[in-house]
Every structure is written in C-alpha cells, then in structure tokens.
Short mmCIF file of C-alpha atoms in Angstrom, two decimals:
data_model
loop_
_atom_site.label_atom_id
_atom_site.label_comp_id
_atom_site.label_asym_id
_atom_site.label_seq_id
_atom_site.Cartn_x
_atom_site.Cartn_y
_atom_site.Cartn_z
CA UNK A 244 47.75 63.59 67.79
CA UNK A 245 46.90 64.35 71.42
CA UNK A 246 49.39 66.46 73.30
CA UNK A 247 50.07 65.80 76.99
CA UNK A 248 51.40 67.99 79.77
CA UNK A 249 54.87 66.75 80.74
CA UNK A 250 55.30 65.02 84.09
CA UNK A 251 51.62 64.16 84.52
CA UNK A 252 50.10 60.71 84.91
CA UNK A 253 48.42 61.04 81.49
CA UNK A 254 51.78 61.78 79.89
CA UNK A 255 53.32 58.75 81.57
CA UNK A 256 50.41 56.55 80.45
CA UNK A 257 50.96 57.70 76.86
CA UNK A 258 54.67 56.92 77.13
CA UNK A 259 53.97 53.47 78.57
CA UNK A 260 51.49 52.81 75.75
CA UNK A 261 54.16 53.72 73.17
CA UNK A 262 56.60 51.30 74.78
CA UNK A 263 54.16 48.42 75.07
CA UNK A 264 53.08 48.74 71.45
CA UNK A 265 56.64 48.71 70.09
CA UNK A 266 57.75 45.34 68.70
CA UNK A 267 61.28 46.67 68.34
CA UNK A 268 61.38 47.57 72.05
CA UNK A 269 60.16 44.10 73.04
CA UNK A 270 63.04 42.55 71.14
CA UNK A 271 65.72 44.96 72.35
CA UNK A 272 64.57 44.89 75.98
CA UNK A 273 63.90 41.18 76.33
CA UNK A 274 66.62 40.86 79.00
CA UNK A 275 65.92 44.06 80.95
CA UNK A 276 64.75 43.51 84.51
CA UNK A 277 63.93 46.29 86.94
CA UNK A 278 62.71 49.76 87.71
CA UNK A 279 64.07 53.20 86.94
CA UNK A 280 63.04 56.35 88.78
CA UNK A 281 63.43 59.79 87.29
CA UNK A 282 63.82 62.89 89.42
CA UNK A 283 63.33 66.29 87.78
CA UNK A 284 64.90 68.94 89.98
CA UNK A 285 62.73 71.95 90.77
CA UNK A 286 63.17 75.02 88.58
CA UNK A 287 60.64 77.70 89.56
CA UNK A 288 61.83 79.94 86.72
CA UNK A 289 60.56 77.29 84.26
CA UNK A 290 57.26 76.62 86.08
CA UNK A 291 58.57 73.55 87.88
CA UNK A 292 58.12 74.78 91.48
CA UNK A 293 58.75 71.41 93.17
CA UNK A 294 60.85 68.38 92.25
CA UNK A 295 58.94 65.79 90.19
CA UNK A 296 59.42 62.10 90.96
CA UNK A 297 58.49 59.40 88.46
CA UNK A 298 58.69 55.63 88.82
CA UNK A 299 58.90 53.37 85.77
CA UNK A 300 59.17 49.60 85.84
CA UNK A 301 60.19 47.20 83.06
CA UNK A 302 60.38 43.43 82.75
CA UNK A 303 61.58 41.43 79.76
CA UNK A 304 60.23 43.78 77.11
CA UNK A 305 57.08 44.97 78.93
CA UNK A 306 56.48 48.29 80.65
CA UNK A 307 54.74 47.72 84.00
CA UNK A 308 54.07 50.50 86.55
CA UNK A 309 54.54 54.04 85.22
CA UNK A 310 53.67 56.40 88.05
CA UNK A 311 54.09 59.93 89.31
CA UNK A 312 55.29 59.21 92.84
CA UNK A 313 56.88 60.66 95.95
CA UNK A 314 60.57 60.82 96.82
CA UNK A 315 60.40 57.71 99.03
CA UNK A 316 59.00 55.58 96.19
CA UNK A 317 61.60 56.98 93.76
CA UNK A 318 64.37 55.89 96.12
CA UNK A 319 63.20 52.25 95.91
CA UNK A 320 63.98 51.91 92.19
CA UNK A 321 66.82 49.70 90.96
CA UNK A 322 68.20 52.70 89.06
CA UNK A 323 67.78 56.32 90.12
CA UNK A 324 68.26 59.05 87.53
CA UNK A 325 68.41 62.70 88.55
CA UNK A 326 68.71 65.88 86.53
CA UNK A 327 67.65 69.47 86.07
CA UNK A 328 64.43 70.26 84.24
CA UNK A 329 66.28 71.83 81.31
CA UNK A 330 68.30 68.63 80.77
CA UNK A 331 65.29 66.32 80.91
CA UNK A 332 63.50 68.59 78.45
CA UNK A 333 66.46 68.30 76.06
CA UNK A 334 66.34 64.51 76.40
CA UNK A 335 62.57 64.39 75.81
CA UNK A 336 62.98 66.55 72.70
CA UNK A 337 65.80 64.33 71.40
CA UNK A 338 68.24 67.24 71.64
CA UNK A 339 70.45 65.46 74.16
CA UNK A 340 71.60 61.85 74.02
CA UNK A 341 71.03 60.33 77.48
CA UNK A 342 74.28 58.34 77.45
CA UNK A 343 76.27 61.44 76.54
CA UNK A 344 74.38 63.40 79.18
CA UNK A 345 75.45 60.89 81.84
CA UNK A 346 79.07 60.89 80.75
CA UNK A 347 79.14 64.68 80.74
CA UNK A 348 77.57 65.01 84.17
CA UNK A 349 74.37 66.60 82.85
CA UNK A 350 72.38 63.73 84.37
CA UNK A 351 73.24 61.52 87.34
CA UNK A 352 72.61 57.81 87.73
CA UNK A 353 72.74 55.67 90.86
CA UNK A 354 72.87 51.91 90.35
CA UNK A 355 74.76 49.13 88.62
CA UNK A 356 76.45 51.02 85.81
CA UNK A 357 77.86 47.88 84.17
CA UNK A 358 74.26 46.64 83.72
CA UNK A 359 73.22 49.96 82.23
CA UNK A 360 76.21 49.98 79.89
CA UNK A 361 75.30 46.50 78.68
CA UNK A 362 71.68 47.52 78.17
CA UNK A 363 72.26 50.95 76.67
CA UNK A 364 70.25 50.10 73.55
CA UNK A 365 67.19 49.49 75.75
CA UNK A 366 67.60 52.88 77.41
CA UNK A 367 68.00 54.63 74.07
CA UNK A 368 64.86 52.94 72.76
CA UNK A 369 62.79 53.97 75.81
CA UNK A 370 63.91 57.56 75.28
CA UNK A 371 63.22 57.36 71.53
CA UNK A 372 59.67 56.27 72.28
CA UNK A 373 59.25 59.15 74.74
CA UNK A 374 60.16 61.59 71.99
CA UNK A 375 57.20 60.22 70.02
CA UNK A 376 54.78 61.43 72.72
CA UNK A 377 53.60 64.93 71.86
CA UNK A 378 54.51 66.90 74.94
CA UNK A 379 53.59 70.31 76.33
CA UNK A 380 56.41 71.47 78.60
CA UNK A 381 55.85 73.55 81.74
CA UNK A 382 57.71 76.52 80.32
CA UNK A 383 55.54 76.66 77.27
CA UNK A 384 57.06 74.90 74.27
CA UNK B 132 87.53 65.42 58.96
CA UNK B 133 83.86 66.41 58.80
CA UNK B 134 81.74 66.78 61.91
CA UNK B 135 77.97 66.93 62.22
CA UNK B 136 76.53 70.39 61.71
CA UNK B 137 74.95 70.21 65.14
CA UNK B 138 78.23 69.17 66.79
CA UNK B 139 77.91 69.65 70.52
CA UNK B 140 80.22 68.22 73.15
CA UNK B 141 81.96 68.71 76.46
CA UNK B 142 85.70 68.04 76.60
CA UNK B 143 86.96 67.20 80.06
CA UNK B 144 90.60 66.70 80.97
CA UNK B 145 91.50 68.39 84.25
CA UNK B 146 94.56 66.30 85.21
CA UNK B 147 97.86 68.18 85.33
CA UNK B 148 100.69 66.35 83.56
CA UNK B 149 104.27 66.48 84.82
CA UNK B 150 106.70 64.73 82.50
CA UNK B 151 110.40 63.95 82.52
CA UNK B 152 113.07 61.39 83.36
CA UNK B 153 113.29 61.10 87.12
CA UNK B 154 110.19 63.29 87.66
CA UNK B 155 108.61 60.69 89.97
CA UNK B 156 111.20 61.63 92.57
CA UNK B 157 112.26 65.17 91.62
CA UNK B 158 108.78 66.67 91.15
CA UNK B 159 106.56 64.79 93.59
CA UNK B 160 107.21 66.91 96.64
CA UNK B 161 106.50 70.19 94.87
CA UNK B 162 103.36 68.81 93.23
CA UNK B 163 102.09 67.77 96.65
CA UNK B 164 102.84 71.21 98.05
CA UNK B 165 101.10 72.85 95.09
CA UNK B 166 97.98 70.97 96.12
CA UNK B 167 98.38 72.19 99.69
CA UNK B 168 99.08 68.69 100.99
CA UNK B 169 101.69 67.39 103.40
CA UNK B 170 100.63 63.88 104.50
CA UNK B 171 100.74 61.29 101.72
CA UNK B 172 99.69 57.66 101.75
CA UNK B 173 101.14 55.70 98.85
CA UNK B 174 99.00 52.98 97.27
CA UNK B 175 100.78 50.31 95.28
CA UNK B 176 101.19 46.58 94.70
CA UNK B 177 103.86 44.14 95.90
CA UNK B 178 105.45 43.93 92.43
CA UNK B 179 106.37 47.61 92.51
CA UNK B 180 108.16 47.16 95.83
CA UNK B 181 109.98 44.13 94.46
CA UNK B 182 111.47 46.01 91.51
CA UNK B 183 112.71 48.78 93.80
CA UNK B 184 110.64 51.63 92.38
CA UNK B 185 108.98 52.55 95.65
CA UNK B 186 112.07 53.03 97.75
CA UNK B 187 113.17 56.10 95.77
CA UNK B 188 109.72 57.65 95.88
CA UNK B 189 109.45 57.20 99.66
CA UNK B 190 112.89 58.74 100.06
CA UNK B 191 111.90 61.70 97.89
CA UNK B 192 108.86 62.38 100.07
CA UNK B 193 110.77 62.17 103.33
CA UNK B 194 108.50 62.67 106.32
CA UNK B 195 105.63 63.71 104.04
CA UNK B 196 105.05 60.01 103.40
CA UNK B 197 102.94 58.89 106.35
CA UNK B 198 102.28 55.35 105.13
CA UNK B 199 102.40 52.79 102.34
CA UNK B 200 99.51 50.48 101.47
CA UNK B 201 100.96 47.81 99.22
CA UNK B 202 98.32 45.07 99.33
CA UNK B 203 96.63 45.90 96.03
CA UNK B 204 96.03 42.70 94.03
CA UNK B 205 95.73 42.48 90.24
CA UNK B 206 91.92 42.89 90.20
CA UNK B 207 91.33 45.03 93.25
CA UNK B 208 88.08 44.77 95.21
CA UNK B 209 85.84 46.81 97.48
CA UNK B 210 87.29 45.03 100.52
CA UNK B 211 90.76 46.24 99.51
CA UNK B 212 89.45 49.79 99.08
CA UNK B 213 87.83 49.65 102.55
CA UNK B 214 91.07 48.47 104.17
CA UNK B 215 93.21 50.97 102.28
CA UNK B 216 90.87 53.86 103.13
CA UNK B 217 90.85 52.85 106.82
CA UNK B 218 94.65 52.77 106.75
CA UNK B 219 94.86 56.24 105.16
CA UNK B 220 92.32 57.62 107.64
CA UNK B 221 94.28 56.22 110.55
CA UNK B 222 97.46 57.83 109.19
CA UNK B 223 95.75 61.19 108.78
CA UNK B 224 96.46 61.33 105.04
CA UNK B 225 95.50 64.47 103.11
CA UNK B 226 96.56 63.09 99.70
CA UNK B 227 96.75 59.69 98.00
CA UNK B 228 99.61 58.83 95.66
CA UNK B 229 99.11 55.77 93.50
CA UNK B 230 102.15 54.05 92.02
CA UNK B 231 101.50 51.22 89.57
CA UNK B 232 99.09 50.08 86.89
CA UNK B 233 95.32 50.21 86.53
CA UNK B 234 94.49 48.26 89.69
CA UNK B 235 96.48 50.51 92.06
CA UNK B 236 95.18 53.64 90.33
CA UNK B 237 91.53 52.53 90.51
CA UNK B 238 91.91 51.50 94.15
CA UNK B 239 93.24 54.97 94.91
CA UNK B 240 90.41 56.66 93.01
CA UNK B 241 87.86 54.76 95.08
CA UNK B 242 89.73 55.47 98.34
CA UNK B 243 89.51 59.20 97.62
CA UNK B 244 85.71 58.94 97.54
CA UNK B 245 85.51 57.12 100.88
CA UNK B 246 88.01 59.50 102.48
CA UNK B 247 86.00 62.52 101.34
CA UNK B 248 82.42 61.33 101.59
CA UNK B 249 82.56 58.50 104.14
CA UNK B 250 80.12 55.60 103.94
CA UNK B 251 80.47 52.57 101.70
CA UNK B 252 81.64 52.43 98.10
CA UNK B 253 78.35 50.73 97.20
CA UNK B 254 76.62 54.06 97.92
CA UNK B 255 78.54 55.60 95.03
CA UNK B 256 78.00 52.93 92.39
CA UNK B 257 76.82 54.87 89.38
CA UNK B 258 77.72 57.92 87.39
CA UNK B 259 78.29 61.55 88.33
CA UNK B 260 76.74 61.30 91.80
CA UNK B 261 79.39 63.39 93.54
CA UNK B 262 78.89 67.11 94.04
CA UNK B 263 82.33 68.32 95.11
CA UNK B 264 86.04 67.68 94.48
CA UNK B 265 87.41 64.61 96.24
CA UNK B 266 90.63 64.08 98.20
CA UNK B 267 93.62 64.96 95.99
CA UNK B 268 95.20 62.07 94.12
CA UNK B 269 98.51 62.05 92.24
CA UNK B 270 99.13 59.14 89.88
CA UNK B 271 102.57 57.77 89.04
CA UNK B 272 101.92 55.15 86.35
CA UNK B 273 104.41 52.34 85.83
CA UNK B 274 102.93 51.08 82.55
CA UNK B 275 102.06 52.98 79.37
CA UNK B 276 98.69 51.99 77.95
CA UNK B 277 95.56 52.20 80.08
CA UNK B 278 95.30 56.00 80.20
CA UNK B 279 93.86 55.52 83.70
CA UNK B 280 95.98 58.39 84.99
CA UNK B 281 93.71 60.89 83.23
CA UNK B 282 90.33 59.16 83.16
CA UNK B 283 87.64 59.53 85.80
CA UNK B 284 86.28 55.99 85.80
CA UNK B 285 87.22 53.23 88.24
CA UNK B 286 86.48 49.51 88.03
CA UNK B 287 86.44 47.56 91.29
CA UNK B 288 85.42 44.00 92.11
CA UNK B 289 82.41 43.57 94.39
CA UNK B 290 82.75 40.18 96.06
CA UNK B 291 79.16 40.21 97.35
CA UNK B 292 77.82 40.54 93.80
CA UNK B 293 80.53 38.44 92.18
CA UNK B 294 81.08 41.14 89.55
CA UNK B 295 82.99 44.33 88.86
CA UNK B 296 81.29 47.64 89.55
CA UNK B 297 81.89 50.83 87.64
CA UNK B 298 82.14 54.28 89.19
CA UNK B 299 82.37 57.26 86.83
CA UNK B 300 82.90 60.64 88.47
CA UNK B 301 84.28 63.84 86.94
CA UNK B 302 84.97 65.11 90.46
CA UNK B 303 87.29 62.16 91.01
CA UNK B 304 89.74 62.65 88.13
CA UNK B 305 93.33 62.55 89.45
CA UNK B 306 94.69 66.05 90.15
CA UNK B 307 98.09 65.28 88.64
CA UNK B 308 99.91 62.51 86.81
CA UNK B 309 103.68 62.29 86.96
CA UNK B 310 104.95 60.52 83.85
CA UNK B 311 108.47 59.29 84.47
CA UNK B 312 109.82 57.25 81.52
CA UNK B 313 112.44 55.66 83.79
CA UNK B 314 109.66 53.69 85.53
CA UNK B 315 108.64 51.92 82.31
CA UNK B 316 112.20 51.06 81.19
CA UNK B 317 112.07 47.55 82.62
CA UNK B 318 108.74 46.51 81.10
CA UNK B 319 109.34 43.31 79.07
CA UNK B 320 108.78 43.45 75.27
CA UNK B 321 105.46 41.57 75.23
CA UNK B 322 103.96 43.77 77.94
CA UNK B 323 105.33 46.86 76.20
CA UNK B 324 103.71 45.74 72.93
CA UNK B 325 100.33 44.83 74.42
CA UNK B 326 99.99 47.93 76.60
CA UNK B 327 101.07 50.02 73.61
CA UNK B 328 98.41 48.39 71.45
CA UNK B 329 95.88 49.08 74.21
CA UNK B 330 96.72 52.78 73.79
CA UNK B 331 96.62 52.49 69.99
CA UNK B 332 93.16 50.92 70.22
CA UNK B 333 91.93 53.72 72.51
CA UNK B 334 93.08 56.29 69.95
CA UNK B 335 91.75 54.54 66.83
CA UNK B 336 88.36 53.80 68.40
CA UNK B 337 87.95 57.32 69.79
CA UNK B 338 88.74 58.89 66.41
CA UNK B 339 86.13 56.73 64.68
CA UNK B 340 83.52 56.74 67.48
CA UNK B 341 80.09 58.19 66.77
CA UNK B 342 80.86 60.53 69.69
CA UNK B 343 84.07 61.80 68.11
CA UNK B 344 84.88 65.47 68.44
CA UNK B 345 87.80 67.68 67.36
CA UNK B 346 89.76 67.89 70.62
CA UNK B 347 89.62 64.15 71.27
CA UNK B 348 90.56 63.61 67.61
CA UNK B 349 93.62 65.82 67.98
CA UNK B 350 94.73 63.88 71.05
CA UNK B 351 94.07 60.53 69.40
CA UNK B 352 95.81 61.37 66.12
CA UNK B 353 98.93 62.59 67.85
CA UNK B 354 98.91 59.52 70.08
CA UNK B 355 98.90 57.38 66.93
CA UNK B 356 101.81 59.37 65.45
CA UNK B 357 103.86 58.83 68.58
CA UNK B 358 103.00 55.16 69.02
CA UNK B 359 103.66 54.34 65.38
CA UNK B 360 107.09 55.91 65.54
CA UNK B 361 108.27 55.10 69.04
CA UNK B 362 106.65 51.84 70.18
CA UNK B 363 108.90 49.71 67.90
CA UNK B 364 111.93 51.54 69.37
CA UNK B 365 110.81 50.58 72.89
CA UNK B 366 110.52 46.93 71.82
CA UNK B 367 113.98 46.98 70.23
CA UNK B 368 115.63 48.74 73.12
CA UNK B 369 113.66 48.90 76.36
CA UNK B 370 116.06 51.34 77.93
CA UNK B 371 115.57 53.96 75.19
CA UNK B 372 114.06 56.51 77.58
CA UNK B 373 113.29 59.03 74.85
CA UNK B 374 111.09 56.48 73.07
CA UNK B 375 109.59 55.26 76.36
CA UNK B 376 108.62 58.81 77.21
CA UNK B 377 106.89 59.43 73.89
CA UNK B 378 104.91 56.20 74.30
CA UNK B 379 103.88 57.24 77.82
CA UNK B 380 102.66 60.57 76.49
CA UNK B 381 100.81 58.79 73.69
CA UNK B 382 99.03 56.54 76.19
CA UNK B 383 97.98 59.58 78.23
CA UNK B 384 96.71 61.43 75.16
CA UNK B 385 94.83 58.33 74.01
CA UNK B 386 93.31 58.21 77.53
CA UNK B 387 91.97 61.75 77.15
CA UNK B 388 90.77 60.88 73.66
CA UNK B 389 88.69 57.83 74.57
CA UNK B 390 87.66 59.27 77.94
CA UNK B 391 85.79 61.93 76.02
CA UNK B 392 84.85 60.30 72.71
CA UNK B 393 84.36 56.71 73.92
CA UNK B 394 85.34 53.39 72.35
CA UNK B 395 83.77 50.85 69.98
CA UNK B 396 83.55 47.25 68.80
CA UNK B 397 87.19 46.33 69.57
CA UNK B 398 86.63 46.98 73.26
CA UNK B 399 83.23 45.26 73.25
CA UNK B 400 84.92 42.16 71.83
CA UNK B 401 88.03 42.43 74.04
CA UNK B 402 85.87 42.77 77.19
CA UNK B 403 83.86 39.72 76.16
CA UNK B 404 86.75 37.43 75.23
CA UNK B 405 88.48 38.58 78.42
CA UNK B 406 85.46 37.50 80.45
CA UNK B 407 85.01 34.18 78.62
CA UNK B 408 88.62 33.07 78.07
CA UNK B 409 90.72 35.40 80.26
CA UNK B 410 92.69 36.89 77.37
CA UNK B 411 94.58 39.92 78.78
CA UNK B 412 92.85 43.15 77.79
CA UNK B 413 95.74 44.78 75.90
CA UNK B 414 96.52 41.59 73.99
CA UNK B 415 92.88 41.12 72.96
CA UNK B 416 92.69 44.73 71.77
CA UNK B 417 95.91 44.39 69.80
CA UNK B 418 94.82 41.19 68.05
CA UNK B 419 91.29 42.39 67.30
CA UNK B 420 91.99 46.00 66.29
CA UNK B 421 93.02 45.49 62.63
CA UNK B 422 90.26 42.93 62.02
CA UNK B 423 87.66 45.31 63.45
CA UNK B 424 89.06 48.17 61.35
CA UNK B 425 88.57 45.97 58.30
CA UNK B 426 84.95 45.41 59.37
CA UNK B 427 84.37 49.14 60.01
CA UNK B 428 86.05 50.28 56.79
CA UNK B 429 82.89 51.02 54.75
CA UNK B 430 81.66 53.44 57.43
CA UNK B 431 84.99 54.78 58.64
CA UNK B 432 86.94 55.72 55.51
CA UNK B 433 87.27 59.39 56.42
CA UNK B 434 88.60 58.65 59.90
CA UNK B 435 90.95 55.89 58.84
CA UNK B 436 92.32 58.12 56.06
CA UNK B 437 93.28 60.60 58.80
CA UNK B 438 94.93 57.74 60.67
CA UNK B 439 96.88 56.85 57.51
CA UNK B 440 98.21 60.41 57.45
CA UNK B 441 99.15 60.23 61.12
CA UNK B 442 101.01 56.99 60.49
CA UNK B 443 102.71 58.41 57.41
CA UNK B 444 101.33 55.71 55.11
CA UNK B 445 99.12 58.05 53.08
CA UNK B 446 100.32 58.25 49.50
CA UNK B 447 99.83 61.51 47.68
CA UNK B 448 97.01 61.32 45.16
CA UNK B 449 95.34 58.30 46.70
CA UNK B 450 91.58 58.34 47.31
CA UNK B 451 90.05 58.41 50.78
CA UNK B 452 89.20 54.73 50.39
CA UNK B 453 92.75 53.82 49.38
CA UNK B 454 94.18 55.80 52.27
CA UNK B 455 91.78 54.12 54.72
CA UNK B 456 92.77 50.69 53.40
CA UNK B 457 96.44 51.65 53.80
CA UNK B 458 95.76 52.47 57.48
CA UNK B 459 94.22 49.06 58.10
CA UNK B 460 97.13 47.31 56.42
CA UNK B 461 99.59 49.46 58.38
CA UNK B 462 97.99 48.39 61.69
CA UNK B 463 98.22 44.70 60.68
CA UNK B 464 101.89 45.17 59.73
CA UNK B 465 102.59 47.20 62.86
CA UNK B 466 101.41 44.43 65.21
CA UNK B 467 103.79 42.03 63.45
CA UNK B 468 106.67 44.50 63.58
CA UNK B 469 106.37 44.89 67.36
CA UNK B 470 106.06 41.15 67.91
CA UNK B 471 102.49 41.36 69.17
CA UNK B 472 100.51 38.08 69.28
CA UNK B 473 98.46 37.60 66.10
CA UNK B 474 95.85 34.99 67.04
CA UNK B 475 93.46 34.49 69.93
CA UNK B 476 94.15 30.75 69.76
CA UNK B 477 97.66 31.49 71.08
CA UNK B 478 95.85 32.20 74.38
CA UNK B 479 93.81 29.01 74.33
CA UNK B 480 90.67 30.57 72.86
CA UNK B 481 88.33 28.02 71.26
CA UNK B 482 85.44 28.15 68.78
CA UNK B 483 83.08 27.58 71.72
CA UNK B 484 84.59 30.60 73.51
CA UNK B 485 84.10 32.95 70.57
CA UNK B 486 80.47 31.89 70.04
CA UNK B 487 79.74 32.84 73.64
CA UNK B 488 81.82 36.03 73.44
CA UNK B 489 80.09 37.12 70.21
CA UNK B 490 76.73 37.05 72.00
CA UNK B 491 78.16 38.93 74.97
CA UNK B 492 79.67 41.59 72.72
CA UNK B 493 76.25 42.58 71.44
CA UNK B 494 75.21 43.71 74.93
CA UNK B 495 78.47 45.53 75.73
CA UNK B 496 77.90 49.27 75.90
CA UNK B 497 81.00 50.08 73.83
CA UNK B 498 79.43 48.63 70.71
CA UNK B 499 76.85 51.40 70.46
CA UNK B 500 79.57 53.97 69.72
CA UNK B 501 81.00 51.99 66.83
CA UNK B 502 81.02 53.79 63.46
CA UNK B 503 79.46 50.82 61.67
CA UNK B 504 76.22 49.56 63.12
CA UNK B 505 76.60 45.92 64.16
CA UNK B 506 73.50 44.06 62.99
CA UNK B 507 73.84 40.82 64.92
CA UNK B 508 76.22 38.51 66.77
CA UNK B 509 76.95 36.68 63.48
CA UNK B 510 78.92 39.72 62.31
CA UNK B 511 80.93 39.74 65.54
CA UNK B 512 81.54 36.00 65.30
CA UNK B 513 82.90 36.41 61.77
CA UNK B 514 85.48 38.91 63.10
CA UNK B 515 86.43 36.61 65.98
CA UNK B 516 86.93 33.73 63.51
CA UNK B 517 89.37 35.83 61.46
CA UNK B 518 91.33 36.56 64.64
CA UNK B 519 91.15 33.03 66.05
#
C-alpha cells in the first residue's frame, strides 16, 4: 500500500478516494450537505512550521473538493474545525475519538452543532476512512 | 464494573456547590465576594417573581443587586440574550446570577459570553471556541432535574434559523451553584416526579454510555441511590426539605455524570418525541427509560447490575443478568410509585407521531453513545410502541 505524507494534496486525494469508494459511507452520509475545513495549528517542534489549512466538501454521500488551501478559503466552510497537530495526529491514527475530542476541548468546532450532533455517524465514518490511508506524519511516525 | 484497558478520559466539573436550607439568601453575598464581584444582574422568569422567591434574594444582595432581567420565556432565544446582555452592560454588571430552571440558566450562560467577548451569539455557535474564562455566573436552580447548574452547554432558540442552537464551552461553566432545598418545596408532585426522572435518566444513561468512566459512574450511582430513596418522599410530602435537598444533590451529581459520560437512546427518543409531539422532556425520559433499559439489557448487564445494587434491589447470590433484570423492573415499579405518567398516549402521542420520531431518533447524536448498537428505526419504533 502506498504511503502518503500527511497534509499534502496527494494525501487528501487518497482520503477522498477512500470516501468515494465506500458504499457504507454513501448510505450513512446520504443527508450530509456542506463543507468542513480543518486547521492544523503550527508546531515547529513536530516539523509543522506553519498552520495547515484543508478544505473538504461533501454532498449527499459524495466527497467533492478536497484541497490544501489558505486561511481565507478555510474560513468559508460551513464547519470549521481547529486543533493542534498532536491532536489531529491522534485522530488520524484512531487514537482519539473526534466527538470525545470536541467535548473535551482538544479540538474546536465552529458551526451548527445541532447538525453535527445529528450527523455524528457521518463524521465518524469520514475519520474511519482517513485512518485507512497509510500516512507518514511530519514528525516521523 | 470493568473498563476498557485503554481507558482514557477527561473529567470536568469546575462548578463550586454551596448547599443548605436558606443558602440562596444566606450565602449569596459571600459567594459573590469570593469571586471578587460587587455588581450583580439577576436573570429570571416572571413565574419566579410571582411565587415570591426573588424578593428575598434581592433583599439579601442589598445594593450589590444592580438590576433584574425577568423577561426570560420558557424557550429562550438569541433576541432575549441580546436584550438581557445589553441590560447588564448598561447596569455595569460584573456578575450574572440566574434564578430559575433551564431557560433562565441557559440565557445567563449565553449572556456571559456576550458580556466577555462582545459581538453576536451567532459568532460562538459551536464547541470549545472560547479561549478564556467568561464573566462569572452563579446559578440558583429552582427545579431539581436538568443538571444545568453544572453543565457547560447552553441551548438557545435562533429565530432567524427557526431552530435551537447549541453552544458547548468549558470556559463557560457556572462558577458556583447554590442549591437551596427551600426553593423546590413548592414544586407540584407531577413536576417533581418528571424532573426527578430526568435526573434518573441522566444517571442511568451516563453509567451505561460507551463513554462511561469511573468518576462519572460514581456520581451517577450515588445520584440513583439518592433519587430512589428520596424522590418518593418528595412526592408524598413536598415540604420535606431533607428529601428535597437530597434530590437536588442527586440532580447535580447526575448533571456531572452525563456532562462527562454523555447520554444514550432514551434522550435520542425523548428529543425526537418532544420535537414531533411536544411531550415535555422530563416526562418523555421518565416514560421511555425503563423500556429502553429493557432494550439495552443484553449489552448493559454489568452496568444495570451496578444500578440494582445502588437501588438496593440486588439479591445476594443472583447472577449479573438477574440483577440487571431486577434493576429494569425496579425502574418500572419506581415510576408507578412516584405517580409518573406511564404512556406517551396520555400526552396525545399517536402512531403517526412515533413513526416520524423513530426516524428522527436515528440521526440524534445521543444514540451513538448507547451501549447497544441501534440497527435501524424499526428497533426504535418497537420501543415507542411499548411506551405508547
């Protein structure tokens, strides 16, 4: 299996491919509408010298745009998620449940929380599929 | 009770509790001073003024009370928060004191954000966006059930969207809650029963949640002990302040329990039937709880056996399964003993309503924390039918 450097366009393409080839995701996410941006806060000690902004868009079970972007584009998303590199790495390695992380303040989310709560299965599935992408992290493992 | 080997959690419960008969008047001033505050705006609803609770609190504060905002409706909205925050700003408030039930408390929580951060509440819709402590807030609850006095979530109606928005912020947990049993003495029996069952549901669901953890379990189990013993006494004799106090404490402990470990299918179904048929939240929880426990039983034996012990219905020598079954039966019997409504149809719920609510329940976030995985809306509908 090919391994991808985290937070690169190739890595995002591989993630999008996983989502679009999942029948289970299509079923779970058939009502999801809208984009989610992910901000990874800079952590120079872990080889993340600048913040990373990613834009992901979903519509009724399909993944649309999956892009590395700038801060301005990230701010246009329906939902904005922000967290430290170490937390996102834990999520991507399935060591941290994203819902728990939000409740515990390890990640932040701006947007309609009632919608997210209703659609939590969709979010969990998107994260599950990310964990299937073999990832090389900036700090080496 | 066994926990996963890789158990990992954060327990959060920063609210100071001050408890005692008459504490809402005797302790308020010193609690304000302890927070370094001297200019309080009280947030409440017209019903609280009507029953004469507020007068004593205002008197206790003396000139430290710089204003009272009493226009909080039952389901408070962003427009109310805007007006209340403007009022508090104009009065130069340095602390908010909420007196009432969930609506007054949530209005006050949202006011604290606007008074600290400025801007519009819509800017803070989300979870954990704040980066510093907010304006101090002391809660004086007048019901015993929601646990709102120690949770850090607020639900507020957004008229422009036609829906409620949810704001969850650790930095916005109330600094103190003053639990004064005297304030709950006049709650009528039905309201006492339904708010008590709301607390019972918080505790049972937290203990059996997939996010359960030992501290929340301890809070939840003791809440069940107290409710099981003292809630019937409150129904029998509303002015039994000792029993009222224990039920208040139970509701607060259950609030900490579910605030950390989350809730499950009962709440998913209660939210949905509330939205479809306007069944009051506590009543829906109380009716649905034993039926949902019956559904969860195969995957929740260990937790329900602990609940049986807390209720004192565990018989020595019985198996885990037998003990769990005894807990479910005890909850059914308990709702009858306290005169709690037994059927959703008593509130006008129809077959058509429950079909719609069963579908809605599947997309309610609470359901994902349930101990038994819910396969489809047919399973939810079957539970609703038993409770109809």
